[in-house]
Short mmCIF file of C-alpha atoms in Angstrom, two decimals:
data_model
loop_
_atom_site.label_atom_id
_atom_site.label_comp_id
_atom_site.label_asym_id
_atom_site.label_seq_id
_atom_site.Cartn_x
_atom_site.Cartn_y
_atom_site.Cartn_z
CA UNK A 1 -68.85 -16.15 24.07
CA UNK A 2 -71.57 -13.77 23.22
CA UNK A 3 -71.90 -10.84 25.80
CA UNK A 4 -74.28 -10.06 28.63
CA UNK A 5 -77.03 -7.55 28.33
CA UNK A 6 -75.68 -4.23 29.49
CA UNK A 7 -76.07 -4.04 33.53
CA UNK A 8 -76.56 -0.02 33.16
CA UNK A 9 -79.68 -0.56 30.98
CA UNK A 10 -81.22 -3.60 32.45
CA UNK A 11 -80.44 -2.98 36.43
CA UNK A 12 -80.85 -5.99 38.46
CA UNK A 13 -82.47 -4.61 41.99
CA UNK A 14 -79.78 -4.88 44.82
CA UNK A 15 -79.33 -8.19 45.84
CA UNK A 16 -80.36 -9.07 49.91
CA UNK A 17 -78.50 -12.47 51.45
CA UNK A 18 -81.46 -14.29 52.76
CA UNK A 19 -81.62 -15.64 56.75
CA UNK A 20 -82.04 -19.26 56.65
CA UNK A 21 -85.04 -20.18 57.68
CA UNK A 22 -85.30 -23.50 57.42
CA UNK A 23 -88.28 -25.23 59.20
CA UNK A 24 -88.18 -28.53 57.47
CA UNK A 25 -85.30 -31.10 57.62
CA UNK A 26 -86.05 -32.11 53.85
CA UNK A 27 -83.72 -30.93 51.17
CA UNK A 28 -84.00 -27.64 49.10
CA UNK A 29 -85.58 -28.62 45.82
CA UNK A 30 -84.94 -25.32 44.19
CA UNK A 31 -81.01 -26.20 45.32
CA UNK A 32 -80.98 -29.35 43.41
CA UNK A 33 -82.44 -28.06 40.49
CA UNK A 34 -80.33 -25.67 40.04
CA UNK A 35 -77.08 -27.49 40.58
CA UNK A 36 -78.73 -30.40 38.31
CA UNK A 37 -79.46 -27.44 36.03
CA UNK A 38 -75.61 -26.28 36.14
CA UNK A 39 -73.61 -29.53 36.11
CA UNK A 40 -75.72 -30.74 33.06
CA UNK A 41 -76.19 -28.12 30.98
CA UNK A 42 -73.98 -25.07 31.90
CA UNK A 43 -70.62 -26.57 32.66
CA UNK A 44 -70.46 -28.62 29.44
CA UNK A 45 -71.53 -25.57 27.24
CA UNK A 46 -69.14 -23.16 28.60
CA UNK A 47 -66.31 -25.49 28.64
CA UNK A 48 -67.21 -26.04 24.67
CA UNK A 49 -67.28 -22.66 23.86
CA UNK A 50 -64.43 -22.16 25.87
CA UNK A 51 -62.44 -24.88 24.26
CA UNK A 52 -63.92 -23.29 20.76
CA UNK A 53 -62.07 -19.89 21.78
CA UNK A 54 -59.05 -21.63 21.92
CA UNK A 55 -58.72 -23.45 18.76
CA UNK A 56 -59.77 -20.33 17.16
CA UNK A 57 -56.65 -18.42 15.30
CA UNK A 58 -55.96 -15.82 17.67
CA UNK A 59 -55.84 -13.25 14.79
CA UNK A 60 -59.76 -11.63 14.91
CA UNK A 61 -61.01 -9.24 12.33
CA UNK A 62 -63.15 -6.50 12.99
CA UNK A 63 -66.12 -5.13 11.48
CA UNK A 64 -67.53 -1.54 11.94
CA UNK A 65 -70.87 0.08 12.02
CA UNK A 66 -71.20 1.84 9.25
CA UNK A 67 -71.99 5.79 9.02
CA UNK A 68 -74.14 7.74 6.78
CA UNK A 69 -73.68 11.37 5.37
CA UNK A 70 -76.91 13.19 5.76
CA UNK A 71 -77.93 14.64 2.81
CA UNK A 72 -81.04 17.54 1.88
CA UNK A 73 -84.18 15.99 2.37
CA UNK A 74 -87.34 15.91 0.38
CA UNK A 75 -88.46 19.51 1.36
CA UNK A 76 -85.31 20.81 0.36
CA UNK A 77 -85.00 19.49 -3.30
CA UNK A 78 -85.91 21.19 -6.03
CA UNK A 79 -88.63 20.10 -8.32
CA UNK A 80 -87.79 17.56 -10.70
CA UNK A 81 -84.25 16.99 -9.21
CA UNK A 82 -85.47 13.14 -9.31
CA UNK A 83 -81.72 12.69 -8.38
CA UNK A 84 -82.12 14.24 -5.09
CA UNK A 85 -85.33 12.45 -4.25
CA UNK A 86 -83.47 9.46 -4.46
CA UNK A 87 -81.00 10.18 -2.48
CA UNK A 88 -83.79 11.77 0.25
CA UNK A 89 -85.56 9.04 -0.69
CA UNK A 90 -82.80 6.32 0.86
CA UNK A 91 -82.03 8.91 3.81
CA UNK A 92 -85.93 8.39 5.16
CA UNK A 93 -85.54 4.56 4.74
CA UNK A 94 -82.51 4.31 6.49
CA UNK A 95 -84.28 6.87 9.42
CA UNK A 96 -87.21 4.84 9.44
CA UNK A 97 -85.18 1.40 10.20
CA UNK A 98 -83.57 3.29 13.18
CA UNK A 99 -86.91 4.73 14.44
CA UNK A 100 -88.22 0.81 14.29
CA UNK A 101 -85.09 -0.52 16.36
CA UNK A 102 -85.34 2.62 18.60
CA UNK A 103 -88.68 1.70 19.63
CA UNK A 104 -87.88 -2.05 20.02
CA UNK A 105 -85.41 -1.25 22.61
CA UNK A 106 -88.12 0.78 23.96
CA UNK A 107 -90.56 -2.24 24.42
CA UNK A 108 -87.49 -4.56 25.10
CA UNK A 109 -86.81 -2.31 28.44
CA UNK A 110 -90.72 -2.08 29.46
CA UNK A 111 -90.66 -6.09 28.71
CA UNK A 112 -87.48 -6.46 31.04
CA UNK A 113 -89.20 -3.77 34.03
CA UNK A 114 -92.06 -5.64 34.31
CA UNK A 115 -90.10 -9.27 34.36
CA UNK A 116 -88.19 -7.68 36.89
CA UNK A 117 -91.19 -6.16 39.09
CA UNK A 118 -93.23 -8.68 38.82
CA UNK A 119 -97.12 -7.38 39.78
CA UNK A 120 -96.33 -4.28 41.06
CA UNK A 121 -95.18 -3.32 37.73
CA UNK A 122 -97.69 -0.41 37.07
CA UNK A 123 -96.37 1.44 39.88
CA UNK A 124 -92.46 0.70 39.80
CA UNK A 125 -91.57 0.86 36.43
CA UNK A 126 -93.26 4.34 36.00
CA UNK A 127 -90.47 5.99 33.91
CA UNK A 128 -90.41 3.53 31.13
CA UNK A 129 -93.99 3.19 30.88
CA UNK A 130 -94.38 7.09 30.34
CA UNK A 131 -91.09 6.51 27.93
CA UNK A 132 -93.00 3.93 26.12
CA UNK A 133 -96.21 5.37 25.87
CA UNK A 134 -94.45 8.73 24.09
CA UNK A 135 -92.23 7.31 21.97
CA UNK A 136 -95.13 4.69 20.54
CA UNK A 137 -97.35 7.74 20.34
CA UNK A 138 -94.56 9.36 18.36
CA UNK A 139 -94.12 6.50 16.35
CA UNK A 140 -97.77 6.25 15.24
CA UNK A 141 -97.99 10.32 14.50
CA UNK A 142 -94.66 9.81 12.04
CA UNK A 143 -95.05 6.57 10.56
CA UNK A 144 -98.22 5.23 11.60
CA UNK A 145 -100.56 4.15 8.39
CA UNK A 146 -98.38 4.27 6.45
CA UNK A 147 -98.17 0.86 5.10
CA UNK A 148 -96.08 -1.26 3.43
CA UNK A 149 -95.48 0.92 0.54
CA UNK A 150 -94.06 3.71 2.77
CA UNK A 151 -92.31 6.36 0.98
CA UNK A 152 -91.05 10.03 2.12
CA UNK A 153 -93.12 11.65 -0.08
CA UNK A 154 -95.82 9.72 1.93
CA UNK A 155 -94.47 10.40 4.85
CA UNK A 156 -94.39 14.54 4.04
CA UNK A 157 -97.69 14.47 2.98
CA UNK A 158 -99.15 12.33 6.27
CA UNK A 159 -97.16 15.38 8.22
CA UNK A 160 -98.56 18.09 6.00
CA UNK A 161 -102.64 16.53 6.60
CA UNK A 162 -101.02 16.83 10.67
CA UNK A 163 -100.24 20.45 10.44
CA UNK A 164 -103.41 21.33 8.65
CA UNK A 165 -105.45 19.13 11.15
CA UNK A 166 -103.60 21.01 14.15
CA UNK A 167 -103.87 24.51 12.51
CA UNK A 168 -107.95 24.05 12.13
CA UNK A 169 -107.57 23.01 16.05
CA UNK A 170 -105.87 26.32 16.61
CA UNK B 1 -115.40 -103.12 15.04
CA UNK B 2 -117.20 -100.19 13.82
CA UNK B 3 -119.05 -99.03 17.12
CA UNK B 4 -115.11 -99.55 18.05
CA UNK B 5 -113.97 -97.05 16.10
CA UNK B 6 -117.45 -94.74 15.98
CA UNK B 7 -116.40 -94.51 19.81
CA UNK B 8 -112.66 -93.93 19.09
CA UNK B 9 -113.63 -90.84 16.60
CA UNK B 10 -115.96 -89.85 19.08
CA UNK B 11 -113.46 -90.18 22.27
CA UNK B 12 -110.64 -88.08 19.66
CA UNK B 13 -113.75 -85.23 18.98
CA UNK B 14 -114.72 -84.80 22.25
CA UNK B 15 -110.87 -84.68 23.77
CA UNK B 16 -110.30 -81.58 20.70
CA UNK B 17 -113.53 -80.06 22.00
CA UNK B 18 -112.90 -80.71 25.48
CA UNK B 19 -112.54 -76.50 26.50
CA UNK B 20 -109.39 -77.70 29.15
CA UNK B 21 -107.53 -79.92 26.51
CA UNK B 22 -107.18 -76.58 23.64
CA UNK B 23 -107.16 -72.99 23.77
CA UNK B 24 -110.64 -71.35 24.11
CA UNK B 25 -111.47 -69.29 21.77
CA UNK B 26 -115.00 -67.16 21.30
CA UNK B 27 -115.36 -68.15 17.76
CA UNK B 28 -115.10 -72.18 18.52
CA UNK B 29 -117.21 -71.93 21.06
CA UNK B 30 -120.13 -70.26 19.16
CA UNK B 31 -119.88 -71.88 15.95
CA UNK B 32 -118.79 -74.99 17.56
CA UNK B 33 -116.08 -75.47 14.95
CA UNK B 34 -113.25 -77.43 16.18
CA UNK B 35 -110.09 -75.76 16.25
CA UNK B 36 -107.39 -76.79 13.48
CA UNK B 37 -104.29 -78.30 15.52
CA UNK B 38 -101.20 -75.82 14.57
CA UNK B 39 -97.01 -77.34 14.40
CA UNK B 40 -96.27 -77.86 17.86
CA UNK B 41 -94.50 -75.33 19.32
CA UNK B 42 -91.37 -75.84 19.19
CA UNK B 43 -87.76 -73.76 20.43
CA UNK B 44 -85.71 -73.23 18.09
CA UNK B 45 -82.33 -71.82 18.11
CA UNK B 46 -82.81 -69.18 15.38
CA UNK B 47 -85.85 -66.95 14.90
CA UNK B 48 -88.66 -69.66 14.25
CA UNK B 49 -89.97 -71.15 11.03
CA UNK B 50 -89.37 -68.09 8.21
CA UNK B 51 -92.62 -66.69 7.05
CA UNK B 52 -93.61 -65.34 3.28
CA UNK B 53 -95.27 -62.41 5.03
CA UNK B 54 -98.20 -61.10 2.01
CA UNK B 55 -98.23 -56.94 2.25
CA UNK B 56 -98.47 -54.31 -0.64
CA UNK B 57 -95.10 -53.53 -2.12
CA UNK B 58 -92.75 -50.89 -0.29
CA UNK B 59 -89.92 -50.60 -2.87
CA UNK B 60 -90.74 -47.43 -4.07
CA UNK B 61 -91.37 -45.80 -0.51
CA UNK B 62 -88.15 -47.14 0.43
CA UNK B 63 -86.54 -46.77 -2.86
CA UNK B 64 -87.67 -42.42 -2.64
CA UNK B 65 -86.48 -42.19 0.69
CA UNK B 66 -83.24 -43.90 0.47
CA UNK B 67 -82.66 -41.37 -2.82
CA UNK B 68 -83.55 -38.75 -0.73
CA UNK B 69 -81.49 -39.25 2.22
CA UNK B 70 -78.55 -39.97 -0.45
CA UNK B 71 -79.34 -36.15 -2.36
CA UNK B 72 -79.97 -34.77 0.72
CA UNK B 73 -76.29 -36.11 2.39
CA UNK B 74 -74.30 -35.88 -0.61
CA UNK B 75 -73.54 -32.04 -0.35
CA UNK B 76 -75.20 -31.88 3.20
CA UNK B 77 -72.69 -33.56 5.11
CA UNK B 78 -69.50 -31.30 2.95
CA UNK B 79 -71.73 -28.09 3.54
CA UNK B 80 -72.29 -28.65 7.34
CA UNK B 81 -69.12 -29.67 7.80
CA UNK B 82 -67.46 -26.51 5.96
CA UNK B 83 -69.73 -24.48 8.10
CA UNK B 84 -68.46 -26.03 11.43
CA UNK B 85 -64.42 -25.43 10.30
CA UNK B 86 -65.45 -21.88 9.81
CA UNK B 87 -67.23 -21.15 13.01
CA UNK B 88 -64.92 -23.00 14.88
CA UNK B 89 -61.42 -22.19 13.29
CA UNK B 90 -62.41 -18.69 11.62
CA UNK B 91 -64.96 -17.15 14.09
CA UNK B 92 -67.19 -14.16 13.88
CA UNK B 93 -65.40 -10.82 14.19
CA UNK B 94 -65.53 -8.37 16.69
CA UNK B 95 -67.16 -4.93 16.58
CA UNK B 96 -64.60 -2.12 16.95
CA UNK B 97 -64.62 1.86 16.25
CA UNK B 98 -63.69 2.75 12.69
CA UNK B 99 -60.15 3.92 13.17
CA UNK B 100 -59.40 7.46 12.49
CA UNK B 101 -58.61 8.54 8.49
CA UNK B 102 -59.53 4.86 7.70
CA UNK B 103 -62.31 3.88 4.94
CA UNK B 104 -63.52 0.22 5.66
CA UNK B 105 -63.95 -1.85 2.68
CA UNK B 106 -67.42 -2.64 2.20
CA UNK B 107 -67.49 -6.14 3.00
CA UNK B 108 -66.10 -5.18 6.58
CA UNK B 109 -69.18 -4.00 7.73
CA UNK B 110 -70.83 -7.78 7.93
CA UNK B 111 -69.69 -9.52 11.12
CA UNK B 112 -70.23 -13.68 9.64
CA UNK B 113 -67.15 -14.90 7.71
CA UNK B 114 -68.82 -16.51 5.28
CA UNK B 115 -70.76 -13.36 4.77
CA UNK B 116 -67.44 -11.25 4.39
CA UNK B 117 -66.65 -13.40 2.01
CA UNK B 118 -69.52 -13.29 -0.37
CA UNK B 119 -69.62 -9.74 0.27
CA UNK B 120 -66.35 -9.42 -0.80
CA UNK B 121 -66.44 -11.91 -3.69
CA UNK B 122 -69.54 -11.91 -5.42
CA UNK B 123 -71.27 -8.53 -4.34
CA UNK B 124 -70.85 -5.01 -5.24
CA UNK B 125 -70.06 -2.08 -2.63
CA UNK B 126 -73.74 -0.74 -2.01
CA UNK B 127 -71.70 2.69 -2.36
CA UNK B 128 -71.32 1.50 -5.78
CA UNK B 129 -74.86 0.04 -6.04
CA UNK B 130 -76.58 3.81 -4.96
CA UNK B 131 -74.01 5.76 -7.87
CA UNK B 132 -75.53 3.05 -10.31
CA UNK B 133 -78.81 3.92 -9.32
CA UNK B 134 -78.41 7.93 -9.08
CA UNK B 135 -77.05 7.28 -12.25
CA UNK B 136 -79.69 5.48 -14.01
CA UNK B 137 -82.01 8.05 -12.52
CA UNK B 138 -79.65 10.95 -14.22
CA UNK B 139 -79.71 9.43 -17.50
CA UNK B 140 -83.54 8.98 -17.21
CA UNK B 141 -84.24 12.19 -15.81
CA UNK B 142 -82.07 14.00 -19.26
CA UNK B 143 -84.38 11.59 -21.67
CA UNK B 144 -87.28 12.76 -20.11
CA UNK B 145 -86.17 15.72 -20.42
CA UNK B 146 -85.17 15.91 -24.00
CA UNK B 147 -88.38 14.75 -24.60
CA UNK B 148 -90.13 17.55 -23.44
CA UNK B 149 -88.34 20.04 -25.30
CA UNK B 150 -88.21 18.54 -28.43
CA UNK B 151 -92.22 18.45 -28.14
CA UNK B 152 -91.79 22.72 -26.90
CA UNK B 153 -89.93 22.97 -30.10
CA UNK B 154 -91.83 20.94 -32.43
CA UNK B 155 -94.97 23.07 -31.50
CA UNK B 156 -93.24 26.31 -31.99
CA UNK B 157 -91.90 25.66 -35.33
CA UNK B 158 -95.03 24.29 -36.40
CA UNK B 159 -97.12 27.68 -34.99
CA UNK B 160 -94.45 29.67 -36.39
CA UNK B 161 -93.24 27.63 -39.11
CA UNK B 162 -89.38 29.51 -39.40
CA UNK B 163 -87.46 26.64 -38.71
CA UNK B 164 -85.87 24.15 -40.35
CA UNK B 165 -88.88 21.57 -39.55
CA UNK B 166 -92.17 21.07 -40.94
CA UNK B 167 -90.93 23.20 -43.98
CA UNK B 168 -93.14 21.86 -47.30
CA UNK B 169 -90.84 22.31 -50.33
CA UNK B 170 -92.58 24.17 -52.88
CA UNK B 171 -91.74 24.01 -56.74
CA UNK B 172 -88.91 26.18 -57.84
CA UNK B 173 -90.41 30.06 -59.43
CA UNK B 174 -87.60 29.77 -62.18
CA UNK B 175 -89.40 26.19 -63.44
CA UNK B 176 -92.52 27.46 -64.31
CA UNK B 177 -93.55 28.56 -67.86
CA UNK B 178 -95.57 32.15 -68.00
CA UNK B 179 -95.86 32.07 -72.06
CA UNK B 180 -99.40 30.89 -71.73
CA UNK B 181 -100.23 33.24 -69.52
CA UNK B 182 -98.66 36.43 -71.26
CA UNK B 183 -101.22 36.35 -73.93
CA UNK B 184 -104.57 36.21 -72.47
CA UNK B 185 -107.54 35.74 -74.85
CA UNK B 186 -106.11 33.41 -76.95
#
């Protein structure tokens, strides 16, 4: 069975036992559709998966996540050591796919905050709003035009045009 | 006799046009054509009277579409049903920390069986993929660099022209004959 999202990450505000209420003798609609929901859909997937589980061999395999040596990087090659500006080269691409995941988590918890909240959204989920807004703004400074033919070298220069932009400022 | 049967025609017209005696229909009564009597209608015990029904041929519709349900099938049904053994019987593995002093294989980094398995059969290790490539790039890099010095050195030993290129033989000093020239005036 595939897991839950992790509770830590993605709290669930505490939950409050409601006082029944109930003013009208009819029956609880929401009630219904929620058992109709669970005998007809949940039960029989969970028992099929769980039936799946079993006839699996118990014998699982694992796989690993797998980690990368860091090697110099573009600034510290020398010139026309093309064989270290490949392998700099392939250290910024792999950076770059973590920085994209990184900030999809990012949006995935704003997404979840203001599921959670509801309207009030702006005010409650104040932390990762601000933790949005800085790492998209990071994003953008880093990679932001670079397009689809990104490269480090790209990349160094785009940071090189920042620093001379911010030391004109100063 | 033949007012007789003037007034029988005209009794059997007027009974087929009478509007209670047949079914009304707009046409009959604009044109006033009388409406053909049909077969009675009759219940049979099978599907009624079998009609030659006149449409444009469907043969080759049906004729592509039962060849592509057959193509489509023939290594669908094996290939789905392959896939379900696998996920069912195999399953997915499960993520777990690289044990200490252990080097994973590189197919063991893909969590699908059937991707392990191509991985593992018809793939190379990307370890061995980026020493091809930094390879390739080595041997590229020496060309290009060969390249540039034999152009350094082709321009120095032309400038200078000491070396053991761009040397024009000349004839040899022994070969030639001074005995014309020893006596001049002559």
């Amino acid at each position: 069975m595939p897991k839950d999202h992790d509770k830590d990450v993605y709290p669930e505000p505490p939950s409050r036992t409601p006082v029944e209420d109930r003013q009208s003798s009819l029956p609880n609609p929401a009630l219904i559709l929620s058992k109709l929901f669970y005998y007809s859909v949940d039960l029989p997937v969970t028992t099929f998966r769980v039936c799946l589980a079993c006839l699996s061999s118990g014998k699982k395999s694992h796989y690993y996540h797998q980690k990368f040596r860091r090697v110099p990087e573009l600034t510290q090659c020398q010139e026309g050591d093309y064989v270290c500006y490949y392998e700099a080269e392939m250290q910024w691409r792999r950076d770059y796919k973590v920085d994209q995941e990184i900030v999809k988590v990012i949006q995935e918890r704003l997404r979840a905050c203001q599921q959670r909240e509801g309207p009030s959204y702006s005010q409650n989920c104040y932390k990762e709003l601000q933790q949005f807004e800085q790492v998209s703004k990071a994003f953008q400074s880093r990679y932001g035009d670079l397009g689809a033919y990104a490269s480090a070298r790209k990349c160094l220069m785009k940071q090189k045009e920042r620093m001379m932009a911010e030391q004109q400022q100063a | 006799m033949v007012g007789m049967s003037f007034l029988r025609t005209a009794a059997a017209f007027t009974a087929r046009l009478n509007p209670l005696k047949r079914p009304c229909q707009a046409s009959n009564l604009l044109s006033r054509t009388v409406a053909r009597s049909e077969q009675v209608v009759v219940r049979h015990g099978s599907h009624g009277k079998r009609m030659f029904i006149i449409k444009p041929t469907d043969f080759y519709d049906r004729r592509f579409l039962h060849l592509l349900k057959y193509y489509i099938i023939l290594t669908g049904i094996p290939m789905a049903a392959l896939v379900t053994f696998v996920n069912v019987f195999i399953g997915e593995s499960e993520l777990a920390e690289i044990p200490e002093g252990y080097e994973p294989e590189h197919w063991e980094y893909y969590k699908h069986p059937i991707t392990r398995w191509i991985a593992r059969t018809f793939y190379d290790s990307p370890v061995k993929d980026y020493e091809k490539m930094m390879a390739l790039i080595q041997i590229e890099a020496e060309k290009a660099e060969m390249r540039q010095l034999q152009l350094e050195v082709r321009r120095h030993m032309r400038e200078k022209g000491d070396g053991p290129w761009f040397q024009i033989q000349t004839l040899d000093k022994n070969l030639i004959d001074h005995s014309p020239k020893s006596s001049p005036d002559n």
